[in-house]
mmCIF file of C-alpha atoms in Angstrom:
data_model
loop_
_atom_site.group_PDB
_atom_site.id
_atom_site.type_symbol
_atom_site.label_atom_id
_atom_site.label_comp_id
_atom_site.label_asym_id
_atom_site.label_seq_id
_atom_site.Cartn_x
_atom_site.Cartn_y
_atom_site.Cartn_z
ATOM 1 C CA MET A 1 0.000 0.000 0.000
ATOM 2 C CA ALA A 2 1.453 3.370 -0.992
ATOM 3 C CA VAL A 3 2.050 5.976 1.701
ATOM 4 C CA ARG A 4 -0.076 9.039 1.194
ATOM 5 C CA LEU A 5 2.023 12.185 1.294
ATOM 6 C CA LYS A 6 0.963 15.657 2.370
ATOM 7 C CA VAL A 7 2.760 18.856 1.508
ATOM 8 C CA TYR A 8 3.806 20.971 4.498
ATOM 9 C CA GLN A 9 5.064 24.557 4.375
ATOM 10 C CA ALA A 10 7.073 26.678 6.844
ATOM 11 C CA SER A 11 9.095 29.897 6.897
ATOM 12 C CA PHE A 12 12.692 30.024 8.126
ATOM 13 C CA GLY A 13 14.095 33.560 8.181
ATOM 14 C CA PHE A 14 14.327 34.730 4.559
ATOM 15 C CA ARG A 15 13.373 31.296 3.217
ATOM 16 C CA GLU A 16 10.039 29.612 2.745
ATOM 17 C CA SER A 17 10.213 25.816 2.590
ATOM 18 C CA VAL A 18 7.936 22.973 1.514
ATOM 19 C CA VAL A 19 8.344 19.240 1.945
ATOM 20 C CA ALA A 20 6.220 16.251 0.959
ATOM 21 C CA ALA A 21 5.991 13.903 3.946
ATOM 22 C CA ALA A 22 3.708 11.253 5.390
ATOM 23 C CA SER A 23 3.209 13.110 8.673
ATOM 24 C CA GLN A 24 3.982 16.329 10.501
ATOM 25 C CA LYS A 25 6.724 14.505 12.428
ATOM 26 C CA ALA A 26 8.317 13.373 9.181
ATOM 27 C CA ALA A 27 8.181 16.943 7.848
ATOM 28 C CA LEU A 28 9.814 18.272 11.023
ATOM 29 C CA ASP A 29 12.539 15.616 10.702
ATOM 30 C CA ALA A 30 13.151 16.576 7.062
ATOM 31 C CA TRP A 31 13.524 20.234 8.060
ATOM 32 C CA GLY A 32 15.771 19.271 11.001
ATOM 33 C CA ALA A 33 13.475 21.101 13.425
ATOM 34 C CA ARG A 34 13.835 20.418 17.140
ATOM 35 C CA GLN A 35 10.542 22.077 18.083
ATOM 36 C CA ASN A 36 6.996 21.473 16.931
ATOM 37 C CA LEU A 37 6.574 24.242 14.364
ATOM 38 C CA PHE A 38 2.973 23.148 13.746
ATOM 39 C CA ALA A 39 1.965 23.657 17.390
ATOM 40 C CA GLU A 40 3.573 27.106 17.340
ATOM 41 C CA GLY A 41 1.739 28.083 14.143
ATOM 42 C CA LEU A 42 4.973 28.389 12.135
ATOM 43 C CA ALA A 43 4.227 25.472 9.805
ATOM 44 C CA ARG A 44 1.056 24.304 8.073
ATOM 45 C CA VAL A 45 -0.321 22.164 5.289
ATOM 46 C CA SER A 46 0.411 23.928 2.010
ATOM 47 C CA GLU A 47 -2.528 24.876 -0.185
ATOM 48 C CA GLU A 48 -0.428 26.206 -3.054
ATOM 49 C CA PRO A 49 -0.715 23.926 -6.145
ATOM 50 C CA ARG A 50 2.742 24.802 -7.523
ATOM 51 C CA ALA A 51 4.335 24.081 -4.148
ATOM 52 C CA ALA A 52 2.539 20.730 -3.929
ATOM 53 C CA LYS A 53 3.643 19.743 -7.415
ATOM 54 C CA ALA A 54 7.301 20.586 -6.725
ATOM 55 C CA ALA A 55 7.336 18.888 -3.302
ATOM 56 C CA LEU A 56 5.606 15.726 -4.510
ATOM 57 C CA ALA A 57 8.215 15.446 -7.274
ATOM 58 C CA ASN A 58 10.902 15.295 -4.519
ATOM 59 C CA PRO A 59 9.299 13.496 -1.513
ATOM 60 C CA GLY A 60 11.069 13.931 1.825
ATOM 61 C CA ILE A 61 13.405 16.645 0.468
ATOM 62 C CA PRO A 62 12.868 20.230 1.654
ATOM 63 C CA LEU A 63 12.566 22.734 -1.206
ATOM 64 C CA SER A 64 12.819 26.478 -0.686
ATOM 65 C CA ARG A 65 12.328 29.907 -2.191
ATOM 66 C CA PRO A 66 12.619 33.487 -0.897
ATOM 67 C CA VAL A 67 9.854 34.502 1.513
ATOM 68 C CA GLY A 68 7.077 36.465 -0.133
ATOM 69 C CA SER A 69 7.994 35.494 -3.677
ATOM 70 C CA ALA A 70 5.703 33.628 -6.020
ATOM 71 C CA GLY A 71 8.616 31.817 -7.647
ATOM 72 C CA ALA A 72 9.090 28.102 -7.863
ATOM 73 C CA PHE A 73 10.377 26.048 -4.953
ATOM 74 C CA THR A 74 13.787 24.613 -5.773
ATOM 75 C CA LEU A 75 16.288 22.303 -4.176
ATOM 76 C CA ASP A 76 19.073 24.910 -3.888
ATOM 77 C CA SER A 77 17.483 28.360 -3.761
ATOM 78 C CA GLN A 78 20.128 30.889 -2.734
ATOM 79 C CA GLU A 79 18.200 33.854 -4.073
ATOM 80 C CA LEU A 80 17.317 36.520 -1.506
ATOM 81 C CA PRO A 81 13.900 38.164 -1.392
ATOM 82 C CA LYS A 82 13.488 41.264 -3.528
ATOM 83 C CA VAL A 83 13.016 44.424 -1.490
ATOM 84 C CA ARG A 84 11.772 47.641 -3.023
ATOM 85 C CA ALA A 85 14.119 50.571 -2.685
ATOM 86 C CA ALA A 86 13.049 53.168 -0.165
ATOM 87 C CA PRO A 87 11.957 56.466 -1.702
ATOM 88 C CA LYS A 88 14.675 59.089 -1.648
ATOM 89 C CA ARG A 89 13.972 62.179 0.383
ATOM 90 C CA LYS A 90 15.421 65.469 -0.607
ATOM 91 C CA ALA A 91 16.258 68.170 1.861
ATOM 92 C CA LYS A 92 15.860 71.817 1.094
ATOM 93 C CA GLY A 93 18.342 72.866 -1.528
ATOM 94 C CA GLY A 94 18.203 69.519 -3.362
ATOM 95 C CA ALA A 95 20.632 67.608 -1.128
ATOM 96 C CA ARG A 96 19.580 64.236 0.180
ATOM 97 C CA ALA A 97 18.438 64.422 3.799
ATOM 98 C CA ALA A 98 20.381 62.500 6.399
ATOM 99 C CA PRO A 99 18.322 59.990 8.281
ATOM 100 C CA THR A 100 17.101 61.358 11.575
ATOM 101 C CA ALA A 101 17.880 59.417 14.705
ATOM 102 C CA LYS A 102 14.940 58.460 16.849
ATOM 103 C CA PRO A 103 15.048 59.941 20.322
ATOM 104 C CA ALA A 104 15.823 57.365 22.964
ATOM 105 C CA GLU A 105 12.666 56.132 24.617
ATOM 106 C CA ARG A 106 12.464 56.791 28.294
ATOM 107 C CA PRO A 107 11.910 53.718 30.390
ATOM 108 C CA LYS A 108 8.455 53.531 31.833
ATOM 109 C CA PRO A 109 8.318 54.405 35.509
ATOM 110 C CA ALA A 110 7.617 51.533 37.839
ATOM 111 C CA PRO A 111 3.892 51.205 38.454
ATOM 112 C CA ASP A 112 2.592 52.617 41.733
ATOM 113 C CA ARG A 113 1.763 49.721 44.057
ATOM 114 C CA ALA A 114 0.049 51.906 46.693
ATOM 115 C CA PRO A 115 -3.507 51.612 45.253
ATOM 116 C CA LEU A 116 -3.179 47.825 45.096
ATOM 117 C CA GLU A 117 -1.906 47.618 48.676
ATOM 118 C CA LYS A 118 -4.733 49.909 49.855
ATOM 119 C CA ALA A 119 -7.358 47.767 48.094
ATOM 120 C CA GLU A 120 -5.840 44.551 49.514
ATOM 121 C CA ALA A 121 -5.853 46.043 53.046
ATOM 122 C CA ALA A 122 -9.520 47.048 52.651
ATOM 123 C CA LEU A 123 -10.355 43.528 51.466
ATOM 124 C CA ARG A 124 -8.553 41.958 54.449
ATOM 125 C CA GLU A 125 -10.465 44.285 56.818
ATOM 126 C CA LEU A 126 -13.823 43.338 55.267
ATOM 127 C CA GLN A 127 -12.958 39.647 55.419
ATOM 128 C CA ALA A 128 -12.021 39.987 59.115
ATOM 129 C CA ARG A 129 -15.319 41.780 59.844
ATOM 130 C CA ARG A 130 -17.258 39.081 58.038
ATOM 131 C CA ARG A 131 -15.505 36.353 60.061
ATOM 132 C CA ALA A 132 -16.298 38.232 63.298
ATOM 133 C CA VAL A 133 -19.988 38.539 62.374
ATOM 134 C CA GLU A 134 -20.103 34.861 61.432
ATOM 135 C CA ASP A 135 -18.422 33.852 64.723
ATOM 136 C CA ASP A 136 -20.916 36.009 66.664
ATOM 137 C CA PHE A 137 -23.902 34.421 64.918
ATOM 138 C CA ARG A 138 -22.501 30.920 65.471
ATOM 139 C CA ALA A 139 -22.041 31.621 69.197
ATOM 140 C CA ARG A 140 -25.576 33.030 69.455
ATOM 141 C CA PHE A 141 -26.927 30.050 67.501
ATOM 142 C CA ARG A 142 -25.200 27.589 69.889
ATOM 143 C CA SER A 143 -26.623 29.511 72.852
ATOM 144 C CA LEU A 144 -30.139 29.367 71.340
ATOM 145 C CA GLU A 145 -29.725 25.649 70.667
ATOM 146 C CA ARG A 146 -28.791 25.069 74.327
ATOM 147 C CA GLU A 147 -31.711 27.259 75.524
ATOM 148 C CA CYS A 148 -34.095 25.470 73.147
ATOM 149 C CA ALA A 149 -32.887 22.039 74.300
ATOM 150 C CA ALA A 150 -33.303 23.041 77.968
ATOM 151 C CA ALA A 151 -36.812 24.422 77.299
ATOM 152 C CA PHE A 152 -37.883 21.254 75.473
ATOM 153 C CA GLU A 153 -36.367 19.078 78.204
ATOM 154 C CA ASP A 154 -38.243 21.057 80.854
ATOM 155 C CA ALA A 155 -41.491 20.939 78.852
ATOM 156 C CA ASP A 156 -41.072 17.196 78.238
ATOM 157 C CA ALA A 157 -40.538 16.627 81.971
ATOM 158 C CA LYS A 158 -43.671 18.653 82.838
ATOM 159 C CA VAL A 159 -45.728 16.813 80.169
ATOM 160 C CA ALA A 160 -44.505 13.461 81.519
ATOM 161 C CA ALA A 161 -45.424 14.508 85.080
ATOM 162 C CA ALA A 162 -48.857 15.690 83.904
ATOM 163 C CA GLU A 163 -49.457 12.457 81.966
ATOM 164 C CA ASP A 164 -48.451 10.480 85.075
ATOM 165 C CA LYS A 165 -50.857 12.552 87.183
ATOM 166 C CA VAL A 166 -53.670 12.006 84.617
ATOM 167 C CA GLY A 167 -52.950 8.271 84.630
ATOM 168 C CA ARG A 168 -53.119 8.071 88.422
ATOM 169 C CA ALA A 169 -56.337 10.121 88.481
ATOM 170 C CA ARG A 170 -57.881 7.883 85.788
ATOM 171 C CA ARG A 171 -56.989 4.748 87.738
ATOM 172 C CA ALA A 172 -58.425 6.250 90.960
ATOM 173 C CA TYR A 173 -61.618 7.188 89.098
ATOM 174 C CA ARG A 174 -61.997 3.666 87.707
ATOM 175 C CA ASN A 175 -61.262 2.135 91.047
ATOM 176 C CA ALA A 176 -63.969 4.340 92.578
ATOM 177 C CA GLY A 177 -66.492 2.897 90.079
ATOM 178 C CA GLY A 178 -66.236 5.398 87.289
ATOM 179 C CA GLY A 179 -67.020 4.024 83.863
ATOM 180 C CA GLY A 180 -64.849 5.264 81.285
#
């Protein structure tokens, strides 16, 4: 069964390269890359028909051309990319103006940390207040639970005593000849 080849493309400095390979790993090996150029977005599957034709004619061999050119990919492309000449500026009097130096950029001042520290201190204060309120409510809740338990215990004891008294009175009534 024949191995299906894909054409991969990447840029390396002033060179653009294509290679026909069975997988991304094989393409990276052919380029001699130590990092995953595909994961970094520096390499991709080529969609250029001329690039595919040239790469498939030389499987596993990286072909290159200058970046930005529409020329053919070749095995030994030493041509550099064509750069348009910068327009010439003329100074007053017809002489060519000397390039002006950019003023040195001042380093940015260190950011002021005071507002952040103030906001963090305010947050810590609010968190401490919230914990204090929560602790107060928990203590009050425990106190109410104890009070409630004592009240129910007392009420249960009184109900039990009253039921006992009713039972004794009922027995005395029956013993005295009462009917029901």
